[in-house]
PDB file of N, CA and C in Angstrom:
ATOM      1  N   MET A   1     -99.501  22.793  15.090  1.00  0.00           N
ATOM      2  CA  MET A   1     -99.448  22.808  17.071  1.00  0.00           C
ATOM      3  C   MET A   1     -99.744  24.132  17.173  1.00  0.00           C
ATOM      4  N   ASN A   2    -101.187  23.854  18.039  1.00  0.00           N
ATOM      5  CA  ASN A   2    -101.630  25.083  18.435  1.00  0.00           C
ATOM      6  C   ASN A   2    -100.597  25.427  19.839  1.00  0.00           C
ATOM      7  N   PHE A   3    -100.302  27.105  19.849  1.00  0.00           N
ATOM      8  CA  PHE A   3     -99.949  27.510  21.129  1.00  0.00           C
ATOM      9  C   PHE A   3    -100.643  27.466  22.273  1.00  0.00           C
ATOM     10  N   PRO A   4    -100.606  26.790  23.487  1.00  0.00           N
ATOM     11  CA  PRO A   4    -101.340  26.928  24.432  1.00  0.00           C
ATOM     12  C   PRO A   4    -101.460  28.058  25.323  1.00  0.00           C
ATOM     13  N   VAL A   5    -102.523  28.899  24.434  1.00  0.00           N
ATOM     14  CA  VAL A   5    -102.763  30.317  25.412  1.00  0.00           C
ATOM     15  C   VAL A   5    -103.204  30.053  26.722  1.00  0.00           C
ATOM     16  N   GLU A   6    -104.040  29.568  26.936  1.00  0.00           N
ATOM     17  CA  GLU A   6    -104.912  29.279  27.969  1.00  0.00           C
ATOM     18  C   GLU A   6    -103.988  28.823  29.394  1.00  0.00           C
ATOM     19  N   ALA A   7    -102.457  28.155  29.246  1.00  0.00           N
ATOM     20  CA  ALA A   7    -101.612  27.285  29.869  1.00  0.00           C
ATOM     21  C   ALA A   7    -101.000  28.324  30.089  1.00  0.00           C
ATOM     22  N   VAL A   8    -100.809  29.022  29.512  1.00  0.00           N
ATOM     23  CA  VAL A   8     -99.892  30.538  29.803  1.00  0.00           C
ATOM     24  C   VAL A   8    -100.248  31.940  30.600  1.00  0.00           C
ATOM     25  N   ARG A   9    -102.033  31.835  30.150  1.00  0.00           N
ATOM     26  CA  ARG A   9    -102.739  32.811  30.906  1.00  0.00           C
ATOM     27  C   ARG A   9    -102.744  32.621  32.395  1.00  0.00           C
ATOM     28  N   GLU A  10    -102.885  30.904  32.917  1.00  0.00           N
ATOM     29  CA  GLU A  10    -103.417  30.483  33.905  1.00  0.00           C
ATOM     30  C   GLU A  10    -101.671  30.701  35.091  1.00  0.00           C
ATOM     31  N   LYS A  11    -100.588  31.479  34.451  1.00  0.00           N
ATOM     32  CA  LYS A  11     -99.507  31.619  35.220  1.00  0.00           C
ATOM     33  C   LYS A  11     -99.559  33.255  35.671  1.00  0.00           C
ATOM     34  N   PHE A  12    -100.479  34.004  35.219  1.00  0.00           N
ATOM     35  CA  PHE A  12    -100.173  35.718  35.132  1.00  0.00           C
ATOM     36  C   PHE A  12    -101.824  35.710  36.126  1.00  0.00           C
ATOM     37  N   PRO A  13    -101.613  35.830  37.589  1.00  0.00           N
ATOM     38  CA  PRO A  13    -103.160  35.704  38.357  1.00  0.00           C
ATOM     39  C   PRO A  13    -103.147  37.309  38.220  1.00  0.00           C
ATOM     40  N   ALA A  14    -103.058  37.944  37.571  1.00  0.00           N
ATOM     41  CA  ALA A  14    -103.810  39.208  37.376  1.00  0.00           C
ATOM     42  C   ALA A  14    -104.309  39.273  36.319  1.00  0.00           C
ATOM     43  N   LEU A  15    -104.704  38.505  35.582  1.00  0.00           N
ATOM     44  CA  LEU A  15    -105.902  38.173  34.438  1.00  0.00           C
ATOM     45  C   LEU A  15    -106.793  37.558  34.968  1.00  0.00           C
ATOM     46  N   PHE A  16    -106.930  37.335  35.949  1.00  0.00           N
ATOM     47  CA  PHE A  16    -108.308  36.639  36.671  1.00  0.00           C
ATOM     48  C   PHE A  16    -108.425  37.557  37.966  1.00  0.00           C
ATOM     49  N   LEU A  17    -108.312  38.563  37.727  1.00  0.00           N
ATOM     50  CA  LEU A  17    -108.803  39.734  38.915  1.00  0.00           C
ATOM     51  C   LEU A  17    -110.239  39.740  38.068  1.00  0.00           C
ATOM     52  N   THR A  18    -111.122  40.103  39.094  1.00  0.00           N
ATOM     53  CA  THR A  18    -112.527  40.521  38.654  1.00  0.00           C
ATOM     54  C   THR A  18    -113.036  42.229  39.152  1.00  0.00           C
ATOM     55  N   ASP A  19    -113.934  42.711  38.271  1.00  0.00           N
ATOM     56  CA  ASP A  19    -114.532  44.039  38.772  1.00  0.00           C
ATOM     57  C   ASP A  19    -115.887  43.630  38.643  1.00  0.00           C
ATOM     58  N   LYS A  20    -116.612  44.184  39.510  1.00  0.00           N
ATOM     59  CA  LYS A  20    -118.321  43.372  39.834  1.00  0.00           C
ATOM     60  C   LYS A  20    -118.714  42.243  39.138  1.00  0.00           C
ATOM     61  N   GLY A  21    -117.697  41.325  39.263  1.00  0.00           N
ATOM     62  CA  GLY A  21    -118.157  39.884  38.797  1.00  0.00           C
ATOM     63  C   GLY A  21    -117.512  39.756  37.409  1.00  0.00           C
ATOM     64  N   ARG A  22    -117.175  40.931  36.537  1.00  0.00           N
ATOM     65  CA  ARG A  22    -116.465  40.640  35.403  1.00  0.00           C
ATOM     66  C   ARG A  22    -115.025  40.513  35.200  1.00  0.00           C
ATOM     67  N   ARG A  23    -114.129  39.655  34.165  1.00  0.00           N
ATOM     68  CA  ARG A  23    -112.869  40.041  34.403  1.00  0.00           C
ATOM     69  C   ARG A  23    -111.989  41.227  33.532  1.00  0.00           C
ATOM     70  N   ARG A  24    -111.084  41.710  34.340  1.00  0.00           N
ATOM     71  CA  ARG A  24    -110.656  43.021  33.761  1.00  0.00           C
ATOM     72  C   ARG A  24    -110.221  42.612  32.316  1.00  0.00           C
ATOM     73  N   ILE A  25    -109.889  43.458  31.770  1.00  0.00           N
ATOM     74  CA  ILE A  25    -109.157  43.660  30.245  1.00  0.00           C
ATOM     75  C   ILE A  25    -108.129  44.627  30.774  1.00  0.00           C
ATOM     76  N   TYR A  26    -106.937  44.549  30.717  1.00  0.00           N
ATOM     77  CA  TYR A  26    -105.663  45.458  30.541  1.00  0.00           C
ATOM     78  C   TYR A  26    -105.088  46.063  29.148  1.00  0.00           C
ATOM     79  N   LEU A  27    -105.527  47.516  29.262  1.00  0.00           N
ATOM     80  CA  LEU A  27    -105.170  48.359  27.838  1.00  0.00           C
ATOM     81  C   LEU A  27    -104.258  49.456  28.456  1.00  0.00           C
ATOM     82  N   ASP A  28    -103.888  49.041  29.459  1.00  0.00           N
ATOM     83  CA  ASP A  28    -102.545  50.254  29.906  1.00  0.00           C
ATOM     84  C   ASP A  28    -101.114  49.825  29.638  1.00  0.00           C
ATOM     85  N   ASN A  29    -100.877  48.832  28.725  1.00  0.00           N
ATOM     86  CA  ASN A  29     -99.506  48.668  28.258  1.00  0.00           C
ATOM     87  C   ASN A  29     -98.628  49.712  27.355  1.00  0.00           C
ATOM     88  N   PRO A  30     -97.741  50.142  28.166  1.00  0.00           N
ATOM     89  CA  PRO A  30     -97.023  49.764  29.237  1.00  0.00           C
ATOM     90  C   PRO A  30     -96.588  50.465  30.282  1.00  0.00           C
ATOM     91  N   ALA A  31     -97.758  51.090  30.824  1.00  0.00           N
ATOM     92  CA  ALA A  31     -97.486  51.799  31.835  1.00  0.00           C
ATOM     93  C   ALA A  31     -98.109  50.670  32.706  1.00  0.00           C
ATOM     94  N   GLY A  32     -98.282  49.515  32.789  1.00  0.00           N
ATOM     95  CA  GLY A  32     -98.127  48.593  34.148  1.00  0.00           C
ATOM     96  C   GLY A  32     -97.861  47.056  32.770  1.00  0.00           C
ATOM     97  N   THR A  33     -97.041  46.108  33.499  1.00  0.00           N
ATOM     98  CA  THR A  33     -96.790  44.633  32.892  1.00  0.00           C
ATOM     99  C   THR A  33     -97.237  43.543  33.908  1.00  0.00           C
ATOM    100  N   GLN A  34     -98.178  43.185  33.401  1.00  0.00           N
ATOM    101  CA  GLN A  34     -98.533  41.974  34.396  1.00  0.00           C
ATOM    102  C   GLN A  34     -97.363  40.598  34.364  1.00  0.00           C
ATOM    103  N   VAL A  35     -96.849  40.136  35.399  1.00  0.00           N
ATOM    104  CA  VAL A  35     -96.102  39.346  35.655  1.00  0.00           C
ATOM    105  C   VAL A  35     -96.903  37.979  36.320  1.00  0.00           C
ATOM    106  N   PRO A  36     -96.128  36.966  35.602  1.00  0.00           N
ATOM    107  CA  PRO A  36     -96.359  35.402  36.454  1.00  0.00           C
ATOM    108  C   PRO A  36     -96.410  35.253  37.676  1.00  0.00           C
ATOM    109  N   GLN A  37     -96.843  34.220  38.329  1.00  0.00           N
ATOM    110  CA  GLN A  37     -97.026  34.192  39.831  1.00  0.00           C
ATOM    111  C   GLN A  37     -95.014  33.547  40.140  1.00  0.00           C
ATOM    112  N   ALA A  38     -94.353  33.306  38.961  1.00  0.00           N
ATOM    113  CA  ALA A  38     -92.958  32.783  39.352  1.00  0.00           C
ATOM    114  C   ALA A  38     -92.227  33.853  39.620  1.00  0.00           C
ATOM    115  N   VAL A  39     -92.221  35.148  38.790  1.00  0.00           N
ATOM    116  CA  VAL A  39     -91.458  36.658  38.747  1.00  0.00           C
ATOM    117  C   VAL A  39     -92.078  37.389  40.063  1.00  0.00           C
ATOM    118  N   ALA A  40     -93.418  37.311  40.958  1.00  0.00           N
ATOM    119  CA  ALA A  40     -93.722  37.825  41.880  1.00  0.00           C
ATOM    120  C   ALA A  40     -92.915  37.172  42.958  1.00  0.00           C
ATOM    121  N   ASP A  41     -93.123  35.526  43.202  1.00  0.00           N
ATOM    122  CA  ASP A  41     -92.427  34.968  44.332  1.00  0.00           C
ATOM    123  C   ASP A  41     -90.843  35.425  44.163  1.00  0.00           C
ATOM    124  N   ALA A  42     -90.524  35.330  43.023  1.00  0.00           N
ATOM    125  CA  ALA A  42     -88.777  35.639  43.072  1.00  0.00           C
ATOM    126  C   ALA A  42     -88.212  37.235  43.676  1.00  0.00           C
ATOM    127  N   VAL A  43     -89.379  37.968  43.102  1.00  0.00           N
ATOM    128  CA  VAL A  43     -88.987  39.336  43.385  1.00  0.00           C
ATOM    129  C   VAL A  43     -89.160  39.450  45.222  1.00  0.00           C
ATOM    130  N   SER A  44     -90.311  38.845  45.538  1.00  0.00           N
ATOM    131  CA  SER A  44     -90.483  38.807  46.739  1.00  0.00           C
ATOM    132  C   SER A  44     -89.883  37.895  47.683  1.00  0.00           C
ATOM    133  N   ARG A  45     -89.074  36.859  47.262  1.00  0.00           N
ATOM    134  CA  ARG A  45     -88.068  36.362  47.770  1.00  0.00           C
ATOM    135  C   ARG A  45     -86.533  37.464  47.851  1.00  0.00           C
ATOM    136  N   CYS A  46     -86.355  37.942  46.920  1.00  0.00           N
ATOM    137  CA  CYS A  46     -85.599  38.448  46.589  1.00  0.00           C
ATOM    138  C   CYS A  46     -85.232  40.002  47.763  1.00  0.00           C
ATOM    139  N   LEU A  47     -86.450  40.485  47.807  1.00  0.00           N
ATOM    140  CA  LEU A  47     -86.826  41.632  48.721  1.00  0.00           C
ATOM    141  C   LEU A  47     -86.368  40.917  50.037  1.00  0.00           C
ATOM    142  N   LEU A  48     -87.280  40.026  50.426  1.00  0.00           N
ATOM    143  CA  LEU A  48     -87.367  39.432  51.943  1.00  0.00           C
ATOM    144  C   LEU A  48     -85.935  38.926  52.451  1.00  0.00           C
ATOM    145  N   THR A  49     -85.223  38.515  51.407  1.00  0.00           N
ATOM    146  CA  THR A  49     -84.339  37.463  52.246  1.00  0.00           C
ATOM    147  C   THR A  49     -82.446  37.984  51.438  1.00  0.00           C
ATOM    148  N   THR A  50     -82.727  38.869  50.478  1.00  0.00           N
ATOM    149  CA  THR A  50     -81.627  39.512  49.824  1.00  0.00           C
ATOM    150  C   THR A  50     -81.248  41.072  49.698  1.00  0.00           C
ATOM    151  N   ASN A  51     -81.954  41.571  50.244  1.00  0.00           N
ATOM    152  CA  ASN A  51     -82.394  42.851  49.875  1.00  0.00           C
ATOM    153  C   ASN A  51     -81.304  43.906  51.105  1.00  0.00           C
ATOM    154  N   ALA A  52     -79.884  44.048  50.262  1.00  0.00           N
ATOM    155  CA  ALA A  52     -78.968  44.978  50.872  1.00  0.00           C
ATOM    156  C   ALA A  52     -77.961  45.461  49.711  1.00  0.00           C
ATOM    157  N   ASN A  53     -77.252  46.051  49.869  1.00  0.00           N
ATOM    158  CA  ASN A  53     -76.552  47.060  48.892  1.00  0.00           C
ATOM    159  C   ASN A  53     -75.234  45.754  48.739  1.00  0.00           C
ATOM    160  N   LEU A  54     -74.664  46.185  47.433  1.00  0.00           N
ATOM    161  CA  LEU A  54     -73.746  45.236  46.898  1.00  0.00           C
ATOM    162  C   LEU A  54     -72.229  45.802  47.642  1.00  0.00           C
ATOM    163  N   GLY A  55     -71.188  45.220  47.351  1.00  0.00           N
ATOM    164  CA  GLY A  55     -70.000  45.475  47.721  1.00  0.00           C
ATOM    165  C   GLY A  55     -69.507  44.877  49.201  1.00  0.00           C
ATOM    166  N   GLY A  56     -70.259  44.756  50.268  1.00  0.00           N
ATOM    167  CA  GLY A  56     -70.037  44.270  51.660  1.00  0.00           C
ATOM    168  C   GLY A  56     -69.698  42.718  51.650  1.00  0.00           C
ATOM    169  N   TYR A  57     -69.209  42.672  53.095  1.00  0.00           N
ATOM    170  CA  TYR A  57     -68.998  41.402  53.248  1.00  0.00           C
ATOM    171  C   TYR A  57     -69.426  40.473  54.327  1.00  0.00           C
ATOM    172  N   PHE A  58     -71.172  40.705  54.394  1.00  0.00           N
ATOM    173  CA  PHE A  58     -72.010  40.261  55.311  1.00  0.00           C
ATOM    174  C   PHE A  58     -72.791  39.269  54.733  1.00  0.00           C
ATOM    175  N   GLU A  59     -73.232  38.201  55.323  1.00  0.00           N
ATOM    176  CA  GLU A  59     -73.806  37.459  54.530  1.00  0.00           C
ATOM    177  C   GLU A  59     -75.104  37.752  53.719  1.00  0.00           C
ATOM    178  N   THR A  60     -76.096  39.046  54.131  1.00  0.00           N
ATOM    179  CA  THR A  60     -77.009  39.442  52.807  1.00  0.00           C
ATOM    180  C   THR A  60     -76.512  39.761  51.924  1.00  0.00           C
ATOM    181  N   THR A  61     -75.267  40.798  52.004  1.00  0.00           N
ATOM    182  CA  THR A  61     -74.843  41.578  50.384  1.00  0.00           C
ATOM    183  C   THR A  61     -73.912  40.554  50.007  1.00  0.00           C
ATOM    184  N   LEU A  62     -73.493  39.355  50.375  1.00  0.00           N
ATOM    185  CA  LEU A  62     -72.896  38.201  49.646  1.00  0.00           C
ATOM    186  C   LEU A  62     -74.147  37.334  48.740  1.00  0.00           C
ATOM    187  N   ALA A  63     -75.405  37.183  49.824  1.00  0.00           N
ATOM    188  CA  ALA A  63     -76.205  36.586  48.887  1.00  0.00           C
ATOM    189  C   ALA A  63     -76.859  37.652  48.005  1.00  0.00           C
ATOM    190  N   ALA A  64     -76.924  38.578  48.087  1.00  0.00           N
ATOM    191  CA  ALA A  64     -77.579  39.679  46.967  1.00  0.00           C
ATOM    192  C   ALA A  64     -76.516  40.194  45.886  1.00  0.00           C
ATOM    193  N   GLN A  65     -75.413  39.771  46.272  1.00  0.00           N
ATOM    194  CA  GLN A  65     -74.618  39.499  44.972  1.00  0.00           C
ATOM    195  C   GLN A  65     -74.730  37.984  44.073  1.00  0.00           C
ATOM    196  N   GLN A  66     -74.854  37.116  44.944  1.00  0.00           N
ATOM    197  CA  GLN A  66     -75.001  36.022  44.036  1.00  0.00           C
ATOM    198  C   GLN A  66     -76.399  35.989  43.191  1.00  0.00           C
ATOM    199  N   VAL A  67     -77.182  36.544  43.825  1.00  0.00           N
ATOM    200  CA  VAL A  67     -78.731  36.988  42.692  1.00  0.00           C
ATOM    201  C   VAL A  67     -78.579  37.844  41.707  1.00  0.00           C
ATOM    202  N   VAL A  68     -77.034  38.945  42.136  1.00  0.00           N
ATOM    203  CA  VAL A  68     -77.114  39.538  40.314  1.00  0.00           C
ATOM    204  C   VAL A  68     -76.121  38.341  39.941  1.00  0.00           C
ATOM    205  N   ASP A  69     -75.355  37.916  40.250  1.00  0.00           N
ATOM    206  CA  ASP A  69     -74.718  37.063  39.716  1.00  0.00           C
ATOM    207  C   ASP A  69     -75.311  36.046  38.558  1.00  0.00           C
ATOM    208  N   GLU A  70     -76.366  35.556  39.468  1.00  0.00           N
ATOM    209  CA  GLU A  70     -77.160  34.429  38.786  1.00  0.00           C
ATOM    210  C   GLU A  70     -77.920  34.953  37.590  1.00  0.00           C
ATOM    211  N   ALA A  71     -78.206  36.356  37.920  1.00  0.00           N
ATOM    212  CA  ALA A  71     -79.306  36.986  36.925  1.00  0.00           C
ATOM    213  C   ALA A  71     -78.123  37.244  35.621  1.00  0.00           C
ATOM    214  N   HIS A  72     -77.179  37.445  35.722  1.00  0.00           N
ATOM    215  CA  HIS A  72     -76.262  37.922  34.629  1.00  0.00           C
ATOM    216  C   HIS A  72     -75.817  36.882  33.964  1.00  0.00           C
ATOM    217  N   GLN A  73     -75.702  35.771  34.410  1.00  0.00           N
ATOM    218  CA  GLN A  73     -75.460  34.089  33.960  1.00  0.00           C
ATOM    219  C   GLN A  73     -76.495  33.845  33.152  1.00  0.00           C
ATOM    220  N   ALA A  74     -77.853  33.969  33.843  1.00  0.00           N
ATOM    221  CA  ALA A  74     -79.042  33.727  33.146  1.00  0.00           C
ATOM    222  C   ALA A  74     -79.712  34.416  32.164  1.00  0.00           C
ATOM    223  N   MET A  75     -79.304  35.729  31.848  1.00  0.00           N
ATOM    224  CA  MET A  75     -79.428  36.351  30.669  1.00  0.00           C
ATOM    225  C   MET A  75     -78.311  36.215  29.681  1.00  0.00           C
ATOM    226  N   ALA A  76     -76.693  35.977  30.209  1.00  0.00           N
ATOM    227  CA  ALA A  76     -75.955  35.176  28.936  1.00  0.00           C
ATOM    228  C   ALA A  76     -76.275  34.007  28.247  1.00  0.00           C
ATOM    229  N   ASP A  77     -76.638  33.182  29.360  1.00  0.00           N
ATOM    230  CA  ASP A  77     -77.282  31.821  28.478  1.00  0.00           C
ATOM    231  C   ASP A  77     -78.605  32.028  27.862  1.00  0.00           C
ATOM    232  N   PHE A  78     -79.429  33.234  27.883  1.00  0.00           N
ATOM    233  CA  PHE A  78     -80.599  33.307  27.485  1.00  0.00           C
ATOM    234  C   PHE A  78     -80.058  33.880  25.566  1.00  0.00           C
ATOM    235  N   LEU A  79     -79.098  34.439  25.713  1.00  0.00           N
ATOM    236  CA  LEU A  79     -78.424  35.116  25.018  1.00  0.00           C
ATOM    237  C   LEU A  79     -77.290  34.228  23.999  1.00  0.00           C
ATOM    238  N   GLY A  80     -77.020  33.201  24.575  1.00  0.00           N
ATOM    239  CA  GLY A  80     -75.948  32.507  23.937  1.00  0.00           C
ATOM    240  C   GLY A  80     -74.631  33.295  24.178  1.00  0.00           C
ATOM    241  N   SER A  81     -74.288  34.005  24.962  1.00  0.00           N
ATOM    242  CA  SER A  81     -73.111  34.667  25.170  1.00  0.00           C
ATOM    243  C   SER A  81     -72.241  33.884  26.153  1.00  0.00           C
ATOM    244  N   ALA A  82     -70.971  33.529  25.795  1.00  0.00           N
ATOM    245  CA  ALA A  82     -69.580  32.996  26.515  1.00  0.00           C
ATOM    246  C   ALA A  82     -69.790  33.531  27.737  1.00  0.00           C
ATOM    247  N   SER A  83     -69.771  35.077  27.920  1.00  0.00           N
ATOM    248  CA  SER A  83     -69.254  35.374  29.097  1.00  0.00           C
ATOM    249  C   SER A  83     -70.784  36.131  29.720  1.00  0.00           C
ATOM    250  N   PRO A  84     -71.466  36.370  31.160  1.00  0.00           N
ATOM    251  CA  PRO A  84     -71.924  37.048  31.661  1.00  0.00           C
ATOM    252  C   PRO A  84     -71.999  38.468  32.151  1.00  0.00           C
ATOM    253  N   GLU A  85     -70.417  39.057  31.191  1.00  0.00           N
ATOM    254  CA  GLU A  85     -70.287  40.325  31.287  1.00  0.00           C
ATOM    255  C   GLU A  85     -70.904  40.616  29.960  1.00  0.00           C
TER     256      GLU A  85
END
């Protein structure tokens, strides 16, 4: 079974940027990391809708805390941990 490399590449918009008509080749890792569109969308959504200090009791702070809690739970699930702590 072959790994679908092209299907994965399609999710990374930066891999299709061109200079003078030629696709770029990125040799600067770890100076920069290309991200899939879903990551860029999630970061943008977070910055635009839940960008607040944690610990308060207003709606944006509560939404920001929910993002943090969901991220902790996602990592716990990924690592097979029983607790997000």
